[in-house]
PDB file of C-alpha atoms in Angstrom:
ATOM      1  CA  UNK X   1     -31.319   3.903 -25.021  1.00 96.00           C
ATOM      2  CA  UNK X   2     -30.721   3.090 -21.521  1.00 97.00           C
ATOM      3  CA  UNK X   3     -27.320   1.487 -20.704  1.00 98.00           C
ATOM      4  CA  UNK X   4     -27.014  -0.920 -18.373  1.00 98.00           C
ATOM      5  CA  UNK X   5     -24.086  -1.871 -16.782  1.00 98.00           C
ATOM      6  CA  UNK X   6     -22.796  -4.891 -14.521  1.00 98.00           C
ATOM      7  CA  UNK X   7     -19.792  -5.597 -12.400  1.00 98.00           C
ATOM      8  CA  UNK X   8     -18.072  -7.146 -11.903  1.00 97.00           C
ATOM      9  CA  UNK X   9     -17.652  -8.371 -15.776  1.00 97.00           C
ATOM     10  CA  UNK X  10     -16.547 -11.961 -14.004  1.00 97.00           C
ATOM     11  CA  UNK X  11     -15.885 -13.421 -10.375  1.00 96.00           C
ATOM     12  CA  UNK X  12     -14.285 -16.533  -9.138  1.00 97.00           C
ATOM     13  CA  UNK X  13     -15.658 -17.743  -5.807  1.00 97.00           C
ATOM     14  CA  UNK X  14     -15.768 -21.082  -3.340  1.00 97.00           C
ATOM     15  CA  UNK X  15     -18.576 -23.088  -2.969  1.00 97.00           C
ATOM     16  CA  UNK X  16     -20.861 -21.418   0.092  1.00 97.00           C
ATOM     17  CA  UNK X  17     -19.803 -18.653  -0.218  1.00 97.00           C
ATOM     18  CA  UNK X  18     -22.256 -15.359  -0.395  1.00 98.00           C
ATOM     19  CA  UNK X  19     -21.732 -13.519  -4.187  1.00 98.00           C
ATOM     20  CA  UNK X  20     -23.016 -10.145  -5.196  1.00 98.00           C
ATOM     21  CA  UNK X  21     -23.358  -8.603  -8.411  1.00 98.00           C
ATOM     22  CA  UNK X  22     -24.404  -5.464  -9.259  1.00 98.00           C
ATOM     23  CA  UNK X  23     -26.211  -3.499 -12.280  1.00 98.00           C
ATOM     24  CA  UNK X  24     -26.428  -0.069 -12.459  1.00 98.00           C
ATOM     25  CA  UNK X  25     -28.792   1.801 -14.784  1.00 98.00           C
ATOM     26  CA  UNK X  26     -27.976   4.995 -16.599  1.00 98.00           C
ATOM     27  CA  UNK X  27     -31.343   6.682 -15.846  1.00 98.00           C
ATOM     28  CA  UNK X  28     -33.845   5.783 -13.345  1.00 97.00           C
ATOM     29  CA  UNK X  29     -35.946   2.624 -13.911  1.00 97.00           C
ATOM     30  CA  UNK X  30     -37.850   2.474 -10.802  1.00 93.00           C
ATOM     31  CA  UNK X  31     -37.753  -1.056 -10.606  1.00 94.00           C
ATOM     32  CA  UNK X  32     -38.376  -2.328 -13.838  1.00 96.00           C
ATOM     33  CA  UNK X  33     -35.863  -4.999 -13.722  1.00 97.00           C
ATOM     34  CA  UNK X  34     -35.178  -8.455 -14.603  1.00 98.00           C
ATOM     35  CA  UNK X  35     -32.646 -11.179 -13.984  1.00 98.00           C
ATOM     36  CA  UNK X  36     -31.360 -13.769 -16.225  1.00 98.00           C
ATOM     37  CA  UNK X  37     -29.073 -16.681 -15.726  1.00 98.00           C
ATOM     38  CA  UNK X  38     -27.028 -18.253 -18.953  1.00 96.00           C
ATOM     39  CA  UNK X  39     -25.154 -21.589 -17.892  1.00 96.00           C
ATOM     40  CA  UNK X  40     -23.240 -22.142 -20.577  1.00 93.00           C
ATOM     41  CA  UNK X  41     -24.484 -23.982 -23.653  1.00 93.00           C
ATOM     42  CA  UNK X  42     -27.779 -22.830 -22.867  1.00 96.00           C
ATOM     43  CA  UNK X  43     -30.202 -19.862 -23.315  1.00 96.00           C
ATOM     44  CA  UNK X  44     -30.728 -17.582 -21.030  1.00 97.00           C
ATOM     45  CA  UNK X  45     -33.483 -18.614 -17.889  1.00 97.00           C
ATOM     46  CA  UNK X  46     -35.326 -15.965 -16.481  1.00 96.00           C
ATOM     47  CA  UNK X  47     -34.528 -16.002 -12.873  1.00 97.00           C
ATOM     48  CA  UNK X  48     -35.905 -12.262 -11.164  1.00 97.00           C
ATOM     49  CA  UNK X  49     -38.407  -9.500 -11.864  1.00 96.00           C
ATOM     50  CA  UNK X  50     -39.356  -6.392 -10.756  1.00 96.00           C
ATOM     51  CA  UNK X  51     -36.046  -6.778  -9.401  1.00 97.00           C
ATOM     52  CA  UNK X  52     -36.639  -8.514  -6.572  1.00 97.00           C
ATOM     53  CA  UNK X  53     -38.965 -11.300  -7.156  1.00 97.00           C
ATOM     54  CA  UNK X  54     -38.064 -14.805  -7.666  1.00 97.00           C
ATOM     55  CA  UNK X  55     -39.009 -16.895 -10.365  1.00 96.00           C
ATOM     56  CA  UNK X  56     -41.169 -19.996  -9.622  1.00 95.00           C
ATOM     57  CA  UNK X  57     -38.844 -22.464  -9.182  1.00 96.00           C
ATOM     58  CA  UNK X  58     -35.597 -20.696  -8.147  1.00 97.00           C
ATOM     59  CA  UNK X  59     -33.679 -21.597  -5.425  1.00 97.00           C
ATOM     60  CA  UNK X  60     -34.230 -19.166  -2.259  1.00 97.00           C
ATOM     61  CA  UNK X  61     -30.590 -18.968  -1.963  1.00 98.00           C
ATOM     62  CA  UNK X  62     -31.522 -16.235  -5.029  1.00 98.00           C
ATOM     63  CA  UNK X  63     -32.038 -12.720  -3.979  1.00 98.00           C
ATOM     64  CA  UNK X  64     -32.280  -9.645  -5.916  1.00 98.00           C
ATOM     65  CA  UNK X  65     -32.407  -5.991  -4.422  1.00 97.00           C
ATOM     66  CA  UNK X  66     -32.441  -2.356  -5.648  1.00 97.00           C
ATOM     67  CA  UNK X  67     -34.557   0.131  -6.933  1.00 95.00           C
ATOM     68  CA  UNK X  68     -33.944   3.731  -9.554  1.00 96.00           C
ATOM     69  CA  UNK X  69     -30.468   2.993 -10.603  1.00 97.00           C
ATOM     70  CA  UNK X  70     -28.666   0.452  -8.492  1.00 98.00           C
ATOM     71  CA  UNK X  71     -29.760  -3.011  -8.466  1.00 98.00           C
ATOM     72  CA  UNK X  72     -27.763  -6.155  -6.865  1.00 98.00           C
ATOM     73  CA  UNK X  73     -28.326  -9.730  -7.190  1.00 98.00           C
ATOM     74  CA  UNK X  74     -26.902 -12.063  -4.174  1.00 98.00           C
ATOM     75  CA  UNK X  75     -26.437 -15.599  -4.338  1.00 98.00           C
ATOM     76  CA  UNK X  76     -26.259 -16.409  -0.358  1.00 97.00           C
ATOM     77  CA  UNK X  77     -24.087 -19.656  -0.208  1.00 97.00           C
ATOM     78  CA  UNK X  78     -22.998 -20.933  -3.777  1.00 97.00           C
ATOM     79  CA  UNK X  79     -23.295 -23.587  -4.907  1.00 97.00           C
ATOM     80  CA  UNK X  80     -21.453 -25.675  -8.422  1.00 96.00           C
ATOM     81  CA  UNK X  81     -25.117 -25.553 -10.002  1.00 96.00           C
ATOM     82  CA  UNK X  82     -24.874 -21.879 -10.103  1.00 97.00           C
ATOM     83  CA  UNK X  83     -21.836 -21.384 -12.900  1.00 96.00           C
ATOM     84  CA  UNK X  84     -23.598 -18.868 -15.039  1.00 97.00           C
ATOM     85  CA  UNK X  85     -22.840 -15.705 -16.440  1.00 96.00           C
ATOM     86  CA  UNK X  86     -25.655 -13.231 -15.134  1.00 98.00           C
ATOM     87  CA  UNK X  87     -27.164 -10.627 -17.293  1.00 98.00           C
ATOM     88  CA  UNK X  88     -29.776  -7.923 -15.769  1.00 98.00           C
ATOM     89  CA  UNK X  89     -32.089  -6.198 -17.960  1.00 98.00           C
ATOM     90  CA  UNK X  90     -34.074  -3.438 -17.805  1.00 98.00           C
ATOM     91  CA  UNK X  91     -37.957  -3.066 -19.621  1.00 96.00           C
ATOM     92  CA  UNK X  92     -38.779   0.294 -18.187  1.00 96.00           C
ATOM     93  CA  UNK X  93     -38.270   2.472 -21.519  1.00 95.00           C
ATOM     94  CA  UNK X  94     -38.265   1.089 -25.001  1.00 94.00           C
ATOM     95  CA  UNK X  95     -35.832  -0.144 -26.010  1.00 96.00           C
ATOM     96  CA  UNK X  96     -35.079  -3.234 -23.626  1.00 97.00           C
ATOM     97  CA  UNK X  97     -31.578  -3.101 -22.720  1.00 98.00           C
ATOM     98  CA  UNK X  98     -29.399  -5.726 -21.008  1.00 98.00           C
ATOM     99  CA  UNK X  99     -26.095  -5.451 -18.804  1.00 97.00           C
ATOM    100  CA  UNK X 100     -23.002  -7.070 -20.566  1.00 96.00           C
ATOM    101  CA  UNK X 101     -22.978 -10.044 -18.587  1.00 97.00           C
ATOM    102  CA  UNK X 102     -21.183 -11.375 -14.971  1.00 97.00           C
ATOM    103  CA  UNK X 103     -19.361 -14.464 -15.695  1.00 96.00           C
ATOM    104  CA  UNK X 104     -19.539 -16.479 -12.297  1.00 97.00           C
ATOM    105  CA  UNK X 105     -16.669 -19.611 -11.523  1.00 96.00           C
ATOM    106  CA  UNK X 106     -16.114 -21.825  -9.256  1.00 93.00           C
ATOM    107  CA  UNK X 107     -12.624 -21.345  -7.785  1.00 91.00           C
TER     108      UNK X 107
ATOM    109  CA  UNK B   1     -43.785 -27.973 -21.772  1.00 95.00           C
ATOM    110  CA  UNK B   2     -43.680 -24.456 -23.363  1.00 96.00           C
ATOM    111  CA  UNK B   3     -40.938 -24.828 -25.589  1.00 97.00           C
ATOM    112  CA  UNK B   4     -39.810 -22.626 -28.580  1.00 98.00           C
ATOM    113  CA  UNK B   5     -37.445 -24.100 -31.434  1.00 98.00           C
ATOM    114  CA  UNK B   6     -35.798 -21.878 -33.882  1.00 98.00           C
ATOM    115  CA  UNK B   7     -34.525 -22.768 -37.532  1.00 98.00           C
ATOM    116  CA  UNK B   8     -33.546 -21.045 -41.088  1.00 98.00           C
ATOM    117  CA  UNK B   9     -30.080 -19.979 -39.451  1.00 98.00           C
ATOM    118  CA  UNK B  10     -26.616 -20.310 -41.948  1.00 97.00           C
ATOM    119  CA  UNK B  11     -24.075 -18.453 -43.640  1.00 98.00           C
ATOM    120  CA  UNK B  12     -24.660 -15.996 -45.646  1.00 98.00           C
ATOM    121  CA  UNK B  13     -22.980 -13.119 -47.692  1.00 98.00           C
ATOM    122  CA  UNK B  14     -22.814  -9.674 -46.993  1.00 98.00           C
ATOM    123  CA  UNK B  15     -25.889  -8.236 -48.816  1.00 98.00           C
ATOM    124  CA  UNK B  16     -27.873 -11.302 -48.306  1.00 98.00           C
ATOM    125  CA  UNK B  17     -31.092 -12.244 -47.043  1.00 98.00           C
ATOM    126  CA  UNK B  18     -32.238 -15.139 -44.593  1.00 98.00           C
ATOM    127  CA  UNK B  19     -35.588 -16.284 -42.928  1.00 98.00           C
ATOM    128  CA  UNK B  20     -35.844 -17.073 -39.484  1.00 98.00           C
ATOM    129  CA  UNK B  21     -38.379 -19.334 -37.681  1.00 98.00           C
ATOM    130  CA  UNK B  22     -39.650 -20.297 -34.730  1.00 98.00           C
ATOM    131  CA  UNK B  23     -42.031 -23.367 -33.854  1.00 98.00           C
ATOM    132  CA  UNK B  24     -43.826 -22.754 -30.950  1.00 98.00           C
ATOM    133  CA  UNK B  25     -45.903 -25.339 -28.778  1.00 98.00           C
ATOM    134  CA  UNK B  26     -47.238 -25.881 -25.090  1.00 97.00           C
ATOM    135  CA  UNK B  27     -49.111 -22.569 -24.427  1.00 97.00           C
ATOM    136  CA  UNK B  28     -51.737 -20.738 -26.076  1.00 97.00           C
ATOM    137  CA  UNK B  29     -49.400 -18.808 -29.189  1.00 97.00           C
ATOM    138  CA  UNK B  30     -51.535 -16.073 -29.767  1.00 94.00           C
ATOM    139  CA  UNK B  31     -52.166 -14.886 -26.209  1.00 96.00           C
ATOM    140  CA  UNK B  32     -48.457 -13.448 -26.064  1.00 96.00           C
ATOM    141  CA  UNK B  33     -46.061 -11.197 -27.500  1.00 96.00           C
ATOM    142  CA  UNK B  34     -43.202 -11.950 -29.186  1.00 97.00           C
ATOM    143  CA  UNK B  35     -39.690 -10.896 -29.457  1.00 98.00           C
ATOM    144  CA  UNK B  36     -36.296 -12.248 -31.713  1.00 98.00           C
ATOM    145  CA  UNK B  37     -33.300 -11.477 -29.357  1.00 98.00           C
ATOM    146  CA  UNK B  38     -29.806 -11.796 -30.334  1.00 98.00           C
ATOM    147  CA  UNK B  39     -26.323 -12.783 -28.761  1.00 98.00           C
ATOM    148  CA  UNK B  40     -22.748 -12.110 -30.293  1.00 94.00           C
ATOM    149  CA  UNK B  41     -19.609 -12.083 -28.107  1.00 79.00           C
ATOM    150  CA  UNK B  42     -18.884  -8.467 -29.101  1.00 72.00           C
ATOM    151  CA  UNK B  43     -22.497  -6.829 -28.114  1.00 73.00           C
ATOM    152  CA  UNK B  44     -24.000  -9.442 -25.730  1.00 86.00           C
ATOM    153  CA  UNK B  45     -28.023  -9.490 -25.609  1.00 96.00           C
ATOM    154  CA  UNK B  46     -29.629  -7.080 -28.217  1.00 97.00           C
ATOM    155  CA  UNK B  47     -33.163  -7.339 -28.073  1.00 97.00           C
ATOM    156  CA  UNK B  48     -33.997  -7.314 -31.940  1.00 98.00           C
ATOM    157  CA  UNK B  49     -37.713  -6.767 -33.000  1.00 98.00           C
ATOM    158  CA  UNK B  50     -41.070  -7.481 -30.892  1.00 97.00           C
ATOM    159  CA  UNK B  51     -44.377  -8.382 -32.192  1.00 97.00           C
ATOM    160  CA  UNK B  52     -47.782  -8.185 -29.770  1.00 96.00           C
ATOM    161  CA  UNK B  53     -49.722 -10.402 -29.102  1.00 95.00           C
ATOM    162  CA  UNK B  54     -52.369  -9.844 -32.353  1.00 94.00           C
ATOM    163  CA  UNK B  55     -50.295  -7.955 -34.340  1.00 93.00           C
ATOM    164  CA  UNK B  56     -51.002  -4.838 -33.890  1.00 95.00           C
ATOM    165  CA  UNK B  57     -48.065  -3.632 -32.308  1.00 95.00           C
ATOM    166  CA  UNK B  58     -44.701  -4.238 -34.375  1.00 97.00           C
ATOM    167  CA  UNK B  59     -41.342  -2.660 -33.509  1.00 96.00           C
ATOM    168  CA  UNK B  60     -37.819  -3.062 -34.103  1.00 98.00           C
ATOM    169  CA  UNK B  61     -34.479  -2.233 -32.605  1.00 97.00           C
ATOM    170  CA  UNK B  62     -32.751   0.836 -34.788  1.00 97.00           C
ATOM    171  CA  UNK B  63     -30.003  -1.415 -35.782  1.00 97.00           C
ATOM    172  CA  UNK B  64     -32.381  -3.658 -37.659  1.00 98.00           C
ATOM    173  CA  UNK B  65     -35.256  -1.193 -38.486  1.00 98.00           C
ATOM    174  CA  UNK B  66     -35.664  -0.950 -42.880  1.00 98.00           C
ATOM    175  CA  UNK B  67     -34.156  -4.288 -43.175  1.00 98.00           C
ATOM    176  CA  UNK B  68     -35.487  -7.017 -40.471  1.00 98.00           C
ATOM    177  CA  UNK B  69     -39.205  -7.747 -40.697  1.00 98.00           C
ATOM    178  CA  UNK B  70     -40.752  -9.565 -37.840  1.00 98.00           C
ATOM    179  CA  UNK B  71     -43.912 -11.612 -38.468  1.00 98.00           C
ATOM    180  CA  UNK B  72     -46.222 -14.315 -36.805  1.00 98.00           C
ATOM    181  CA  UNK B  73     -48.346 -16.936 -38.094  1.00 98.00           C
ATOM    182  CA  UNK B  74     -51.059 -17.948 -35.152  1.00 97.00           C
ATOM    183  CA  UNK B  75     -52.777 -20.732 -37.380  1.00 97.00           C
ATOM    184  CA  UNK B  76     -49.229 -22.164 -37.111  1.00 98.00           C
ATOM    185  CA  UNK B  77     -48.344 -21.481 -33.907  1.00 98.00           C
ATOM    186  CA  UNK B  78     -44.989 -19.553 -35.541  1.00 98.00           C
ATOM    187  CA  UNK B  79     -42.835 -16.316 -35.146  1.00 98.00           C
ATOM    188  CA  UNK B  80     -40.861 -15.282 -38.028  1.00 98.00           C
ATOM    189  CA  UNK B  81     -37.977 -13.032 -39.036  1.00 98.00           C
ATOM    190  CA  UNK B  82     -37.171 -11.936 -42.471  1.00 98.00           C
ATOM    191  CA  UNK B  83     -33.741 -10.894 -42.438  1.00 98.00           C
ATOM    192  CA  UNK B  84     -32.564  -8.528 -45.705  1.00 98.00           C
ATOM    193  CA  UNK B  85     -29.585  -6.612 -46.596  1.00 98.00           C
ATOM    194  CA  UNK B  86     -27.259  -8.382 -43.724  1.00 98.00           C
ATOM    195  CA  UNK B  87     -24.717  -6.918 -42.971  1.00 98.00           C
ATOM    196  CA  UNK B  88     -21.288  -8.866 -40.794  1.00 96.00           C
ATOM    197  CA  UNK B  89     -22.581  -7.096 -37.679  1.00 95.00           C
ATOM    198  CA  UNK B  90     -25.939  -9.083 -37.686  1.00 97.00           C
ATOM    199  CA  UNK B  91     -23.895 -12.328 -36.926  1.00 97.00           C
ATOM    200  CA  UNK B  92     -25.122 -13.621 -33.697  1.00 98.00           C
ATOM    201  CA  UNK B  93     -27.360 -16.353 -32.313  1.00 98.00           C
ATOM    202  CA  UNK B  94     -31.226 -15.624 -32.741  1.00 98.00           C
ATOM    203  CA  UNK B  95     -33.334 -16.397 -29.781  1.00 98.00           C
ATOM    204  CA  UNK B  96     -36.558 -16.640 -30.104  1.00 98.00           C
ATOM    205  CA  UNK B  97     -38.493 -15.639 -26.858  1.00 98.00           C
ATOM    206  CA  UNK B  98     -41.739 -15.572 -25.124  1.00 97.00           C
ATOM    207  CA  UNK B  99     -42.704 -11.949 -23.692  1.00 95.00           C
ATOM    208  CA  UNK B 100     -44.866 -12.731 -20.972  1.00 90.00           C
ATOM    209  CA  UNK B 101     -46.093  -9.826 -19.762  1.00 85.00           C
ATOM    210  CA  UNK B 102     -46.194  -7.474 -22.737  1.00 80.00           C
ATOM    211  CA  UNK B 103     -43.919  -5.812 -20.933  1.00 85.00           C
ATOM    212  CA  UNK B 104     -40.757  -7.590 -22.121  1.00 89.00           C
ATOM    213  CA  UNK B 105     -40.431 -10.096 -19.779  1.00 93.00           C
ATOM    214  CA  UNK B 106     -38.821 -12.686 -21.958  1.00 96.00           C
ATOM    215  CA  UNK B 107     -39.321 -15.949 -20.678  1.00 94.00           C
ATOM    216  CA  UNK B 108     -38.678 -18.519 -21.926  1.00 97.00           C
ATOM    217  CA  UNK B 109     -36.581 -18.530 -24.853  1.00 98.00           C
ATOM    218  CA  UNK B 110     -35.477 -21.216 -27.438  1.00 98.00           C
ATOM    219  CA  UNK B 111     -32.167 -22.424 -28.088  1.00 97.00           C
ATOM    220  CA  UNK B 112     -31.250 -20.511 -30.665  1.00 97.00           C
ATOM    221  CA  UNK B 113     -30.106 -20.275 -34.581  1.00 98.00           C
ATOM    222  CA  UNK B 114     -26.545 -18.921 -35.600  1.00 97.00           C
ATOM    223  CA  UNK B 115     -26.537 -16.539 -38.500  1.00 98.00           C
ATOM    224  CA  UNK B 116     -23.160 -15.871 -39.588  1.00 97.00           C
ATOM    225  CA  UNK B 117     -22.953 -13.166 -42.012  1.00 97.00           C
ATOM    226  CA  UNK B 118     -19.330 -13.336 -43.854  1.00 97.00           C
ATOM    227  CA  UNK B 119     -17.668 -12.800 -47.066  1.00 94.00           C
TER     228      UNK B 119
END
C-alpha cells in the first residue's frame, strides 16, 4: 500500500495568517490526489482533487500544489472557519490511502 | 440535497457480527460507486470495502477481506455492510461515502455509525 504522510501532525496559527501543510507520498502518484477537511464533529468534506483543484464551493483562499510525491495545501490568510484537521489522500493505486491527519488551531 | 445516513452501529463482542446501513437520497443511487470508510483515533481514515456502481466490481481492504461483505440494494436506494467475526481492531466510526468518480473520489460522506467491538 502506499503510505501517505502529513506534517506537520498539528499547527497553531493567528487569524490571516498564510498556513502550509504538506503530504508526501511513498511512491509516485502523479497527481492523483485529494484533499479533505474534518471540522470537528463532522465528516470529512472533500475540499481538492487532482491535487490542485478546488471544490465547488471552497473558498479561493484554498490552494493545493504538488505533483509525484510532494504535495502542499496553503490556506493564504486564515481564517476561525478553517479549524479542521486536514487529511490528503491518494487514489492513484488500489488501495486508497490517506495521510494521518494535520490538526489546524487557532492560536 | 445528496445526503447519506448510516445506521446498525453498537457494541458488540469479540467474535460477533453486525450489519451496517446506509440510506441514501438526492442523486441517482445506482449511477455511483460506493465505498464504507472508517475512522479510529489509532489508524485515522481506512478506506474499508468499495462496491461499483452495478455491482460488478466488489473489493475490500485486506484487513477486512473473509469477514466484511459489502452489498447494495438500488431498488432501495441502500449500501450495506455485513460485518462478521469482529475483532477489537474494527472499532471505529463507519462512513458511508459517495465515490464520485469511480476513481475514489469520496464525496460526500454521511455522518457516521460507531461500532465498538469490546469484551
Amino acid at each position: 500500500d502506499i503510505q501517505m504522510t502529513q506534517s506537520p501532525s498539528s499547527l497553531s496559527a493567528s487569524v490571516g495568517d498564510r498556513v502550509t501543510i504538506t503530504c508526501q507520498a511513498s511512491q509516485d502518484i502523479n497527481n492523483y490526489l485529494n484533499w479533505y477537511q474534518q471540522k470537528p464533529g463532522k465528516a470529512p468534506k472533500f475540499l481538492i482533487y487532482d491535487a490542485s483543484n478546488l471544490e465547488k464551493g471552497v473558498p479561493s483562499r484554498f490552494s493545493g500544489s504538488g505533483s509525484g510525491t510532494d504535495f502542499t495545501l496553503t490556506i493564504s490568510s486564515l481564517q476561525p472557519e478553517d479549524i479542521a484537521t486536514y487529511y490528503c489522500q491518494q487514489y492513484d493505486n488500489f488501495p486508497p490511502t490517506f495521510g494521518q491527519g494535520t490538526k489546524l488551531e487557532i492560536k | 440535497e445528496v445526503q447519506l445516513v448510516e445506521s446498525g452501529g453498537g457494541v458488540v463482542r469479540p467474535g460477533g457480527s453486525l450489519r451496517l446501513s446506509c440510506a441514501a437520497s438526492g442523486f441517482i443511487f445506482d449511477d455511483f460507486g460506493m465505498s464504507w470508510v472508517r475512522q479510529s483515533p489509532g489508524k485515522g481514515l481506512e478506506w474499508v470495502a468499495g462496491i461499483s456502481w452495478n455491482g460488478g466490481i466488489i473489493t475490500y481492504a485486506d484487513s477486512v477481506k473473509g469477514r466484511f461483505t459489502i452489498s447494495r440494494d438500488d431498488a432501495k436506494n441502500s449500501l450495506y455492510l455485513q460485518m462478521n467475526s469482529l475483532r477489537v481492531e474494527d472499532t471505529a466510526l463507519y462512513y458511508c461515502v459517495r465515490d464520485r468518480t469511480e476513481n475514489n473520489w469520496f464525496d460526500p460522506w454521511g455522518q457516521g455509525t460507531l461500532v465498538t467491538v469490546s469484551s
